[in-house]
Structures are given as C-alpha cells and as structure tokens.
mmCIF file with all atom_site columns, C-alpha atoms in Angstrom:
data_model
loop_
_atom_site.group_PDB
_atom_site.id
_atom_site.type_symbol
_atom_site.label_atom_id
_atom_site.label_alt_id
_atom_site.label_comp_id
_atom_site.label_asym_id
_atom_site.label_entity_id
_atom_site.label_seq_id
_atom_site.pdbx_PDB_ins_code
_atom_site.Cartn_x
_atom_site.Cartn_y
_atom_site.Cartn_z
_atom_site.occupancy
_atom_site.B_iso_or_equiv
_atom_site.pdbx_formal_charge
_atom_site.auth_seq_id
_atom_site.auth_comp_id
_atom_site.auth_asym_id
_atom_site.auth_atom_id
_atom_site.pdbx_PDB_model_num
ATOM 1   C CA . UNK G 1 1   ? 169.599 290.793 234.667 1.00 82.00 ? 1472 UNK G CA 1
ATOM 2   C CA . UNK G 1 2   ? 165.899 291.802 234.091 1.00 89.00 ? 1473 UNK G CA 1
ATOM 3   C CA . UNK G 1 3   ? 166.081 293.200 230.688 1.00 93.00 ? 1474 UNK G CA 1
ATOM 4   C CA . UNK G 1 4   ? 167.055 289.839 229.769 1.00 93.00 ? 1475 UNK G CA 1
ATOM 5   C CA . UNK G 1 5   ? 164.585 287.992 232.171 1.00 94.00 ? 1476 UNK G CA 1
ATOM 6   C CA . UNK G 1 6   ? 161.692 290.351 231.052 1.00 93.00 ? 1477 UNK G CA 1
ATOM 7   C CA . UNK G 1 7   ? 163.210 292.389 227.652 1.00 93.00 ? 1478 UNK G CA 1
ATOM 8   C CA . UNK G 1 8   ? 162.193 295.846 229.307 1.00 93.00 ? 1479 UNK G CA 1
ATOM 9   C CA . UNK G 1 9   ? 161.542 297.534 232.283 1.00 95.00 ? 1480 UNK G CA 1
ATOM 10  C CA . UNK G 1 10  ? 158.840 299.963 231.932 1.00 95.00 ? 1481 UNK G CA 1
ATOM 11  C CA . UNK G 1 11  ? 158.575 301.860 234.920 1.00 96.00 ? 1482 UNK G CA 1
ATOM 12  C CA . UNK G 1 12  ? 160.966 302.472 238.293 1.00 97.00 ? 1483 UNK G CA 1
ATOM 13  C CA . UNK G 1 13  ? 160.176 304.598 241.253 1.00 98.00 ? 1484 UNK G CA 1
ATOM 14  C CA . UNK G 1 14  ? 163.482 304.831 242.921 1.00 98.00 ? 1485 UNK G CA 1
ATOM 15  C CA . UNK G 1 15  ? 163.031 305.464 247.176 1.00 95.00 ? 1486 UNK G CA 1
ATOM 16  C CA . UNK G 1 16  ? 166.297 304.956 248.587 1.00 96.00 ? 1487 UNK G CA 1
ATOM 17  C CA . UNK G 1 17  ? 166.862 307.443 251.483 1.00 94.00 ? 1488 UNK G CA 1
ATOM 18  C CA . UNK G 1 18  ? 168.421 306.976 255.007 1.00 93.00 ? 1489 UNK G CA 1
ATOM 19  C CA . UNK G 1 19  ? 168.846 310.055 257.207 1.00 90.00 ? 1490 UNK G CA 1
ATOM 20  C CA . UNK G 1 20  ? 171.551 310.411 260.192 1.00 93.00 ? 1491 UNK G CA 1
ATOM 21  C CA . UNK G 1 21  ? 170.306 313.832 261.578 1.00 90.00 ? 1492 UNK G CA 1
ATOM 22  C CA . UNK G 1 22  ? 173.096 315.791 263.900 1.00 93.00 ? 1493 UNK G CA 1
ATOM 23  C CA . UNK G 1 23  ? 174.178 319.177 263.381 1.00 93.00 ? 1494 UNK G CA 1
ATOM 24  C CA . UNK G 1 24  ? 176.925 319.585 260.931 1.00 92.00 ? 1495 UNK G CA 1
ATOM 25  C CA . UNK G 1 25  ? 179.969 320.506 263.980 1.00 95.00 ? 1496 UNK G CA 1
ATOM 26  C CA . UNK G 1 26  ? 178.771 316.990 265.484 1.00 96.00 ? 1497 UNK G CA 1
ATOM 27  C CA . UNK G 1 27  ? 178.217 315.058 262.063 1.00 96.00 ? 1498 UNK G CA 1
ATOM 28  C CA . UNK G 1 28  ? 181.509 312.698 260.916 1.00 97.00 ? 1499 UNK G CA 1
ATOM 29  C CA . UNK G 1 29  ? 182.510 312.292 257.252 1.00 96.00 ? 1500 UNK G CA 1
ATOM 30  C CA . UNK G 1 30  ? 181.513 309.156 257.110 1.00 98.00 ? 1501 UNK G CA 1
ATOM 31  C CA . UNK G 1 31  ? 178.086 309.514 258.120 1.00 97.00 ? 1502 UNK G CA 1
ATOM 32  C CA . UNK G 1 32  ? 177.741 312.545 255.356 1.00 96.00 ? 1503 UNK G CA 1
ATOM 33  C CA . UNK G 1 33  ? 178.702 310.102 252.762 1.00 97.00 ? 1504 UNK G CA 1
ATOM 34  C CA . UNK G 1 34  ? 176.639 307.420 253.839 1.00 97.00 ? 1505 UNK G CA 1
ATOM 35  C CA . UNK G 1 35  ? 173.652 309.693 253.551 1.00 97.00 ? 1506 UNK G CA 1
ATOM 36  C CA . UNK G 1 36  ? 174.413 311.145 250.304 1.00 97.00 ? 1507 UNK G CA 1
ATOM 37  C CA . UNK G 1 37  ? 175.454 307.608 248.721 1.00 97.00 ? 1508 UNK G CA 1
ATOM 38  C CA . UNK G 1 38  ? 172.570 306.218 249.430 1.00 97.00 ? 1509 UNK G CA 1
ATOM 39  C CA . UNK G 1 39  ? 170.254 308.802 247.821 1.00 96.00 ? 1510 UNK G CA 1
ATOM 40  C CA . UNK G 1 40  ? 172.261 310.202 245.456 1.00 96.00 ? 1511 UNK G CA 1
ATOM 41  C CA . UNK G 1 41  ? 174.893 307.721 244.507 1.00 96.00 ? 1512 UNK G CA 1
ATOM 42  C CA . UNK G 1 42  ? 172.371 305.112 243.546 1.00 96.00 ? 1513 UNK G CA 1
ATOM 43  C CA . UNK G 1 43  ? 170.504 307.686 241.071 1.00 97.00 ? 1514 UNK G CA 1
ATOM 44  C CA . UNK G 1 44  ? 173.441 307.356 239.199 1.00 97.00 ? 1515 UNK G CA 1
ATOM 45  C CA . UNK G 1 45  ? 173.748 303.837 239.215 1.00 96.00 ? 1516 UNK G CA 1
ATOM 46  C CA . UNK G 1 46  ? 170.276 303.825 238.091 1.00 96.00 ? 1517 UNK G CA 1
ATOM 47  C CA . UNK G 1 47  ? 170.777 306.016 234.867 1.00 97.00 ? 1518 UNK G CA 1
ATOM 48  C CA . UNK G 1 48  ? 174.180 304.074 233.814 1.00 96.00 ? 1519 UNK G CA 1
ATOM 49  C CA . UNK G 1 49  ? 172.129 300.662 233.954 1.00 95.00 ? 1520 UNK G CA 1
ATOM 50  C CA . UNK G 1 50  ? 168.554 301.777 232.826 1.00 97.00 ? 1521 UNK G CA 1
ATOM 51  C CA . UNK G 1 51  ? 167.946 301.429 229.012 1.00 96.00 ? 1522 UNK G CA 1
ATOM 52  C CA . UNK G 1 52  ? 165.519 304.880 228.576 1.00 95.00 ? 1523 UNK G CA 1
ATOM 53  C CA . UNK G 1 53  ? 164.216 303.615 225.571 1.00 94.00 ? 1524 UNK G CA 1
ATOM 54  C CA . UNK G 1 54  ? 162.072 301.374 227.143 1.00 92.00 ? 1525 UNK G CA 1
ATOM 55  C CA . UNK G 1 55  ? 160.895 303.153 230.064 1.00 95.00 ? 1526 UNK G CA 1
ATOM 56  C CA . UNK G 1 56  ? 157.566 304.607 230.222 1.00 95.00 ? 1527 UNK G CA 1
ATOM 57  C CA . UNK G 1 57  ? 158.646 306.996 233.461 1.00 96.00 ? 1528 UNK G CA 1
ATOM 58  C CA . UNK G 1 58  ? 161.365 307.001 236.213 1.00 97.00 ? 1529 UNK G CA 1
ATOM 59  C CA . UNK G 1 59  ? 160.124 308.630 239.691 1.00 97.00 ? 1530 UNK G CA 1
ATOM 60  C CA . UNK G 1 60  ? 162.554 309.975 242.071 1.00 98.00 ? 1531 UNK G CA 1
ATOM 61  C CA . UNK G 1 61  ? 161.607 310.419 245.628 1.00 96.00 ? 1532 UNK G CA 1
ATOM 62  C CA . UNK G 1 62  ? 163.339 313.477 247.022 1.00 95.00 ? 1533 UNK G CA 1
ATOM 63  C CA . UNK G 1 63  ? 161.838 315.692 249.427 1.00 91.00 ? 1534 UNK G CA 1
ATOM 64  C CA . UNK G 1 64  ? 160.931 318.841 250.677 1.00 88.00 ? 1535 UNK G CA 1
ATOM 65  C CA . UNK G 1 65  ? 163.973 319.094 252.731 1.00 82.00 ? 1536 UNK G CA 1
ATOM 66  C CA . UNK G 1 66  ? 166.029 319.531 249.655 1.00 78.00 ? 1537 UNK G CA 1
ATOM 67  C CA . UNK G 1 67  ? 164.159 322.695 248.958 1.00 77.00 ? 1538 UNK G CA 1
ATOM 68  C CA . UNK G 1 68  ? 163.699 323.953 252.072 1.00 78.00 ? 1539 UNK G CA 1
ATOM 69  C CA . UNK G 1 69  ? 166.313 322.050 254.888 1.00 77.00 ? 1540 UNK G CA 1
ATOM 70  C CA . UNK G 1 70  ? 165.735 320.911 258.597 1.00 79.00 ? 1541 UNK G CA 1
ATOM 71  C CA . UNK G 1 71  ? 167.978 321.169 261.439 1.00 82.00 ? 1542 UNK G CA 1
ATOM 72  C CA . UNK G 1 72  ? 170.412 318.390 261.471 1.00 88.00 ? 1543 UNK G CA 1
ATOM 73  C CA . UNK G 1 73  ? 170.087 317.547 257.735 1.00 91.00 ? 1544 UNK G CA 1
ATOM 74  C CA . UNK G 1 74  ? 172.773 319.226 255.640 1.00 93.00 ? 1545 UNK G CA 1
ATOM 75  C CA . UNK G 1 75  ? 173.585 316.078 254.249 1.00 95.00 ? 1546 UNK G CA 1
ATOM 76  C CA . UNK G 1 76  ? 170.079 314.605 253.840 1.00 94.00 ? 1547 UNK G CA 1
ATOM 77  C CA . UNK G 1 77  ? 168.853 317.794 252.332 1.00 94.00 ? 1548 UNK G CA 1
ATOM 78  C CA . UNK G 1 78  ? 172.504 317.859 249.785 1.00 95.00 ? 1549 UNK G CA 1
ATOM 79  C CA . UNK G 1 79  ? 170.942 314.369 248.481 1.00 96.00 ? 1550 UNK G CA 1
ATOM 80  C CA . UNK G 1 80  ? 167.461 315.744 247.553 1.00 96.00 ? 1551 UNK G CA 1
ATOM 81  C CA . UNK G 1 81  ? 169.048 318.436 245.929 1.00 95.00 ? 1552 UNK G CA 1
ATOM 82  C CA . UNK G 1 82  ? 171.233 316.467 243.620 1.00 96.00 ? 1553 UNK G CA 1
ATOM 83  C CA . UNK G 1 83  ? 168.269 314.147 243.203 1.00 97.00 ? 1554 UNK G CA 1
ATOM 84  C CA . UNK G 1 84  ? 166.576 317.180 241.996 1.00 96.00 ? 1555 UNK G CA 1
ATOM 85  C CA . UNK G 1 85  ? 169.061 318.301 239.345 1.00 96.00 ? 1556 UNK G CA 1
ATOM 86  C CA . UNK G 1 86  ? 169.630 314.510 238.420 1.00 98.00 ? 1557 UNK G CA 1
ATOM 87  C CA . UNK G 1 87  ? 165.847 314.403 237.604 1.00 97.00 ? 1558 UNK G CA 1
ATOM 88  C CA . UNK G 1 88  ? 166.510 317.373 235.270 1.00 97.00 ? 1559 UNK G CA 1
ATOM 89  C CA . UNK G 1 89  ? 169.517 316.649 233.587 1.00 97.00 ? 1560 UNK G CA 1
ATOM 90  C CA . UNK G 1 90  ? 167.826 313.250 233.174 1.00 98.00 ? 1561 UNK G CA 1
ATOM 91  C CA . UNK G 1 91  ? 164.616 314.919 231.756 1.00 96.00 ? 1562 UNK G CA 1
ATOM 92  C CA . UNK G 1 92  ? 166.438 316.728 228.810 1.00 96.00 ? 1563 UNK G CA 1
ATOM 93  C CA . UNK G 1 93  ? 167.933 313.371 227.526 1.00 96.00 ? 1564 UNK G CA 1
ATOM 94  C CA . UNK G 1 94  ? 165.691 310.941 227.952 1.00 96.00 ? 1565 UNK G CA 1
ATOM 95  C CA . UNK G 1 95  ? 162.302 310.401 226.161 1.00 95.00 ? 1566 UNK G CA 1
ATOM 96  C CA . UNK G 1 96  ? 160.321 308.913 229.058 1.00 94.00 ? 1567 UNK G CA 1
ATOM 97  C CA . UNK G 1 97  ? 158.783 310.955 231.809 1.00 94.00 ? 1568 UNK G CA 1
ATOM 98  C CA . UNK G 1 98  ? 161.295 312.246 234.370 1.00 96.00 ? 1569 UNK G CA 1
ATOM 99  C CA . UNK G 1 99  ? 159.974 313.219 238.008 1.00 96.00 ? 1570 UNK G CA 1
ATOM 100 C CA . UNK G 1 100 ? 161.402 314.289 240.930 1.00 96.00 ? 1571 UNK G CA 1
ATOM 101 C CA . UNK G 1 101 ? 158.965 314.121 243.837 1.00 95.00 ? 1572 UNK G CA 1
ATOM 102 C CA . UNK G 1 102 ? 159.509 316.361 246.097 1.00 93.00 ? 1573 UNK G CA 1
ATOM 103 C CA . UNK G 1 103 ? 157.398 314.865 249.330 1.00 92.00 ? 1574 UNK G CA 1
ATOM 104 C CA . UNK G 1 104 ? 156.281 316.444 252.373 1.00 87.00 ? 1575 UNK G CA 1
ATOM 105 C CA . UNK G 1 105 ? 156.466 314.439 255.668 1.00 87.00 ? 1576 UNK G CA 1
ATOM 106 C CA . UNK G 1 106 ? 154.476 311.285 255.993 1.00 87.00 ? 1577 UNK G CA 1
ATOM 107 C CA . UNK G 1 107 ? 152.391 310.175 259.005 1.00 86.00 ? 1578 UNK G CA 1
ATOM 108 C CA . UNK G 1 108 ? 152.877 306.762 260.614 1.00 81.00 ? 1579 UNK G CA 1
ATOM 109 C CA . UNK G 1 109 ? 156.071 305.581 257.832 1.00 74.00 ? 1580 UNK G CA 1
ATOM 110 C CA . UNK G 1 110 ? 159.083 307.272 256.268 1.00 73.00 ? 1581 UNK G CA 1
ATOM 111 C CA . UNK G 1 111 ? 161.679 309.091 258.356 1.00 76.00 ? 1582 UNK G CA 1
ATOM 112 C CA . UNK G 1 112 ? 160.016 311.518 260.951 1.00 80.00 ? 1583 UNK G CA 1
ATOM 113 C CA . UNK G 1 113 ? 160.673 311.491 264.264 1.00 78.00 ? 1584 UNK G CA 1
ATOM 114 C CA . UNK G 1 114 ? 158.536 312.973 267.322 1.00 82.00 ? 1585 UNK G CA 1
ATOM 115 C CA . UNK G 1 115 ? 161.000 315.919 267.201 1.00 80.00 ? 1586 UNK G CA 1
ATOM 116 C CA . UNK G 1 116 ? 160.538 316.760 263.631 1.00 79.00 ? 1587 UNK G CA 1
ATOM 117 C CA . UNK G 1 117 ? 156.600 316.043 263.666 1.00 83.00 ? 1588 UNK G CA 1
ATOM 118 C CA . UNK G 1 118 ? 156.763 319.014 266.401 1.00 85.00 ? 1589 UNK G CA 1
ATOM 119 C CA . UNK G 1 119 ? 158.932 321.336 264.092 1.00 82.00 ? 1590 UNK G CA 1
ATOM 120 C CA . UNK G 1 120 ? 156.732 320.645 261.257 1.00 80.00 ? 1591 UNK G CA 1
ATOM 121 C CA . UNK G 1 121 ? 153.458 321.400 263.227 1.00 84.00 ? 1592 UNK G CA 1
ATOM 122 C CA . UNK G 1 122 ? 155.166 324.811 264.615 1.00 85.00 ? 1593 UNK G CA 1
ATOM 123 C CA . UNK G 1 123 ? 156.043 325.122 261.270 1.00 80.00 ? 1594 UNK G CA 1
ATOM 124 C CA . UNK G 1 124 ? 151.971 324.155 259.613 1.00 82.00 ? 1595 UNK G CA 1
ATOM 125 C CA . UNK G 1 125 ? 152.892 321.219 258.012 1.00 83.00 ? 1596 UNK G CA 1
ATOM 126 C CA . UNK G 1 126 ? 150.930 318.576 258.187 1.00 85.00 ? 1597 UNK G CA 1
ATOM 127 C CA . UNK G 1 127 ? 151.411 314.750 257.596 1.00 88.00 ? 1598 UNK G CA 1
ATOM 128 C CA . UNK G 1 128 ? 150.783 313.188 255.157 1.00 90.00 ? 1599 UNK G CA 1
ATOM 129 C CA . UNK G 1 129 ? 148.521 310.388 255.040 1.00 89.00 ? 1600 UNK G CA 1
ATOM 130 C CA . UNK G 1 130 ? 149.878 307.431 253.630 1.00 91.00 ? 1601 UNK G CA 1
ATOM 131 C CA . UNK G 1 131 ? 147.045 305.998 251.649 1.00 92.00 ? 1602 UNK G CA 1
ATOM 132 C CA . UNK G 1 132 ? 146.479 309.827 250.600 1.00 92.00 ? 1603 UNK G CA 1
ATOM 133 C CA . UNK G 1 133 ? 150.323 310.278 249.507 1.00 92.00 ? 1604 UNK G CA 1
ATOM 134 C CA . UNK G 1 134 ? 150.392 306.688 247.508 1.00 94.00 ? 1605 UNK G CA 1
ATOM 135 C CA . UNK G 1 135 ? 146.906 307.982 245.357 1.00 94.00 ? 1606 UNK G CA 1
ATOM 136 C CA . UNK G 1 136 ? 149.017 311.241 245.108 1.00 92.00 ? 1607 UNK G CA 1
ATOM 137 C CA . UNK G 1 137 ? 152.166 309.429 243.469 1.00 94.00 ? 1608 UNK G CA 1
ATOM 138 C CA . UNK G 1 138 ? 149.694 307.464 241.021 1.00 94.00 ? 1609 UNK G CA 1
ATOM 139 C CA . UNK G 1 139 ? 148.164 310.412 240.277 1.00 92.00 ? 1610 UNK G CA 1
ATOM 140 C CA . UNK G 1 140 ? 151.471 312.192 239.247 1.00 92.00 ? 1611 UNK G CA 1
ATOM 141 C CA . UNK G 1 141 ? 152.485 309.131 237.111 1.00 91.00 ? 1612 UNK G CA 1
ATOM 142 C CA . UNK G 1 142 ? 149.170 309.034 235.284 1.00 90.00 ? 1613 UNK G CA 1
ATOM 143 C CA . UNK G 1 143 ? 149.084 312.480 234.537 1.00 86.00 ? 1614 UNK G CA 1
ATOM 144 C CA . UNK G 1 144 ? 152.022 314.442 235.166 1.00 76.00 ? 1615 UNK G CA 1
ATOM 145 C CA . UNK G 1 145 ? 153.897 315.743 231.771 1.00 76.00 ? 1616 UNK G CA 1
ATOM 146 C CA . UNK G 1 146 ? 157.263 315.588 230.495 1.00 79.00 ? 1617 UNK G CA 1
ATOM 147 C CA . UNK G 1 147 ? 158.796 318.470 231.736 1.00 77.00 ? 1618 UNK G CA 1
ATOM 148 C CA . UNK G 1 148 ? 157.369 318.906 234.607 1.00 84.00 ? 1619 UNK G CA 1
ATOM 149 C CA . UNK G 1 149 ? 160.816 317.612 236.298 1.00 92.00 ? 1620 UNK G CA 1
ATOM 150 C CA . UNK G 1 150 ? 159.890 318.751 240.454 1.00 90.00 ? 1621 UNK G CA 1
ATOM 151 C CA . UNK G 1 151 ? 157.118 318.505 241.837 1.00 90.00 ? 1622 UNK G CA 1
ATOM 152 C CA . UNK G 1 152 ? 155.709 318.803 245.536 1.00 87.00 ? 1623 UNK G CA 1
ATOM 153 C CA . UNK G 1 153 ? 153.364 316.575 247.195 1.00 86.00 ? 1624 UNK G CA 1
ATOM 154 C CA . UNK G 1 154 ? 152.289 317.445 250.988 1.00 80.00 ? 1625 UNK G CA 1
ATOM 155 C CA . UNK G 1 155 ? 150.312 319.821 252.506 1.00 75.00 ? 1626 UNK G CA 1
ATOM 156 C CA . UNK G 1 156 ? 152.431 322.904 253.747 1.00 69.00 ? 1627 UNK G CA 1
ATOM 157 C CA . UNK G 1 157 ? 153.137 326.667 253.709 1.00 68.00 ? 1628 UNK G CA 1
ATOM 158 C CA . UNK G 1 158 ? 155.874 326.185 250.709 1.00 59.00 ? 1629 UNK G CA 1
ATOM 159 C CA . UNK G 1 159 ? 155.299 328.811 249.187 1.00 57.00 ? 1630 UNK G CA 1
ATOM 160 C CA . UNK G 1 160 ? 155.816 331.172 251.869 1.00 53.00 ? 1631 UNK G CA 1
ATOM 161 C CA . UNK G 1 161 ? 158.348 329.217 252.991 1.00 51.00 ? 1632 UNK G CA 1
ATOM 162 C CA . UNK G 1 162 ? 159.989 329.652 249.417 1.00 52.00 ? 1633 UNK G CA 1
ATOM 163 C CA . UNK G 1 163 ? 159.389 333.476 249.674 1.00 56.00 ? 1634 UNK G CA 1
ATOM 164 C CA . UNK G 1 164 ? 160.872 334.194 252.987 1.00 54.00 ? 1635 UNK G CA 1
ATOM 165 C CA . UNK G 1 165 ? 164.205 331.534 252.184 1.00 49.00 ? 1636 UNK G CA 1
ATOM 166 C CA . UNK G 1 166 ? 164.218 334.239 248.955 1.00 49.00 ? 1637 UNK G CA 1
ATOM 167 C CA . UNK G 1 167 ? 164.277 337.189 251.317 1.00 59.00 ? 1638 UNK G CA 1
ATOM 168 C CA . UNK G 1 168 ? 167.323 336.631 253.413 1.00 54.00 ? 1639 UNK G CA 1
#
C-alpha cells in the first residue's frame, strides 16, 4: 500500500489505453470490453482507492478520438469519452486539479499505425513530437486551473473538425 509506505501520493497521471481497431460488424464483445476496461474501468478503480485530499492533481490521458472518432474505434473512442466525463464528475468533488488530456497522435510511440498516420495527414494532423508532447503535459500540470477539466494537446484542424461533426 503506498499511502502507508509513503503517507500520500501527490500526483498520478493515469495512461492506460490499448486499442483493437476493426469496424464495429467485425468487432466481438469481448474485444469491446477489453478496450473499454482498460481505459475506463481502471479510472474508476483509481478514484475508489485515491485519497483526494492529498493529491496535488490527477491527469487523465484520453484522446482526441473521444471527441472526434476514427474508423475502427467505437470502442476506443467510448473509453475517452467516459474518461472525459469521469475527469468532470471527478473535478466537482475533489479539491485537487482534475484534467483530462485530450492528446492528438504521437510520432514514433503511442498507438498509431501507418494507416492512421495516413488518415491523419489527409486529415492535417500532424504528430506529435514526443519530447514536444511530454513539455506540453508539464506545462498543463504547472499551470493549468481547476476547472479547466478537457483539454487538447496536438496540432490539428479541431476546431473545424468540431464545427463540421456540429453540422450533420
């Protein structure tokens, strides 16, 4: 137990993601669940077992696809989304810094394939770097607000993206 190895925890940037792309006809229950557990399932955990009084922040990686979706990623993009409103819900009732992080697609790590890279580039969404993206997240956590529950880090058309999901 590390609250009673170290007497707090002050900070936790929670990551856990897996993704199982296939189109939702070809996808099995199974695999649905094991994508949404992992993300989403273990933010709960994480707020049954974490004492908020002691934290300084909690950071939730969620991404873009929660906002805006990807071909093959009902599931993954279901996660982010209750990841989100987990973040929020966490927000009103806790007295440390909530975030939701919201990231863009990173270059070189995290869960892009070639095919995806291509869609994002037809798309003009660029990579992120990861050095760039880690100064980013330390950035957010130094200076971010409470209340300020999602936020977006990458470099893409989101806003127009936003506004033409809002005009179907």
């Amino acid at each position: 137990d590390l609250y009673a190895e170290f007497g707090r925890i002050d900070g936790v940037i929670h990551g856990a993601g897996i993704i199982e792309d296939k189109l939702l006809v070809d996808k099995s229950p199974d695999s649905f669940a094991r994508v949404v557990a992992t993300k989403a399932d273990s933010v709960f955990l994480l707020s049954r077992h974490l004492r908020p009084q002691s934290l300084k922040f909690l950071v939730l990686f969620s991404s873009v696809a929660g906002r805006f979706g990807n071909p093959g990623q009902c599931d993954y993009t279901a996660a982010n989304e209750i990841v989100n409103k987990m973040a929020r819900f966490l927000d009103a009732r806790w007295p440390c810094r909530v975030v939701s992080v919201n990231w863009g697609p990173w270059a070189r790590e995290g869960m892009v394939s070639p095919a995806l890279e291509r869609q994002f580039a037809e798309r003009g969404v660029r990579l992120i770097d990861p050095e760039q993206g880690v100064a980013a997240l330390l950035a957010e956590i130094a200076g971010g607000g409470r209340g300020e529950v999602e936020v977006i880090l990458g470099d893409g058309p989101w806003g127009a993206v936003e506004e033409e999901a809002c005009a179907r």
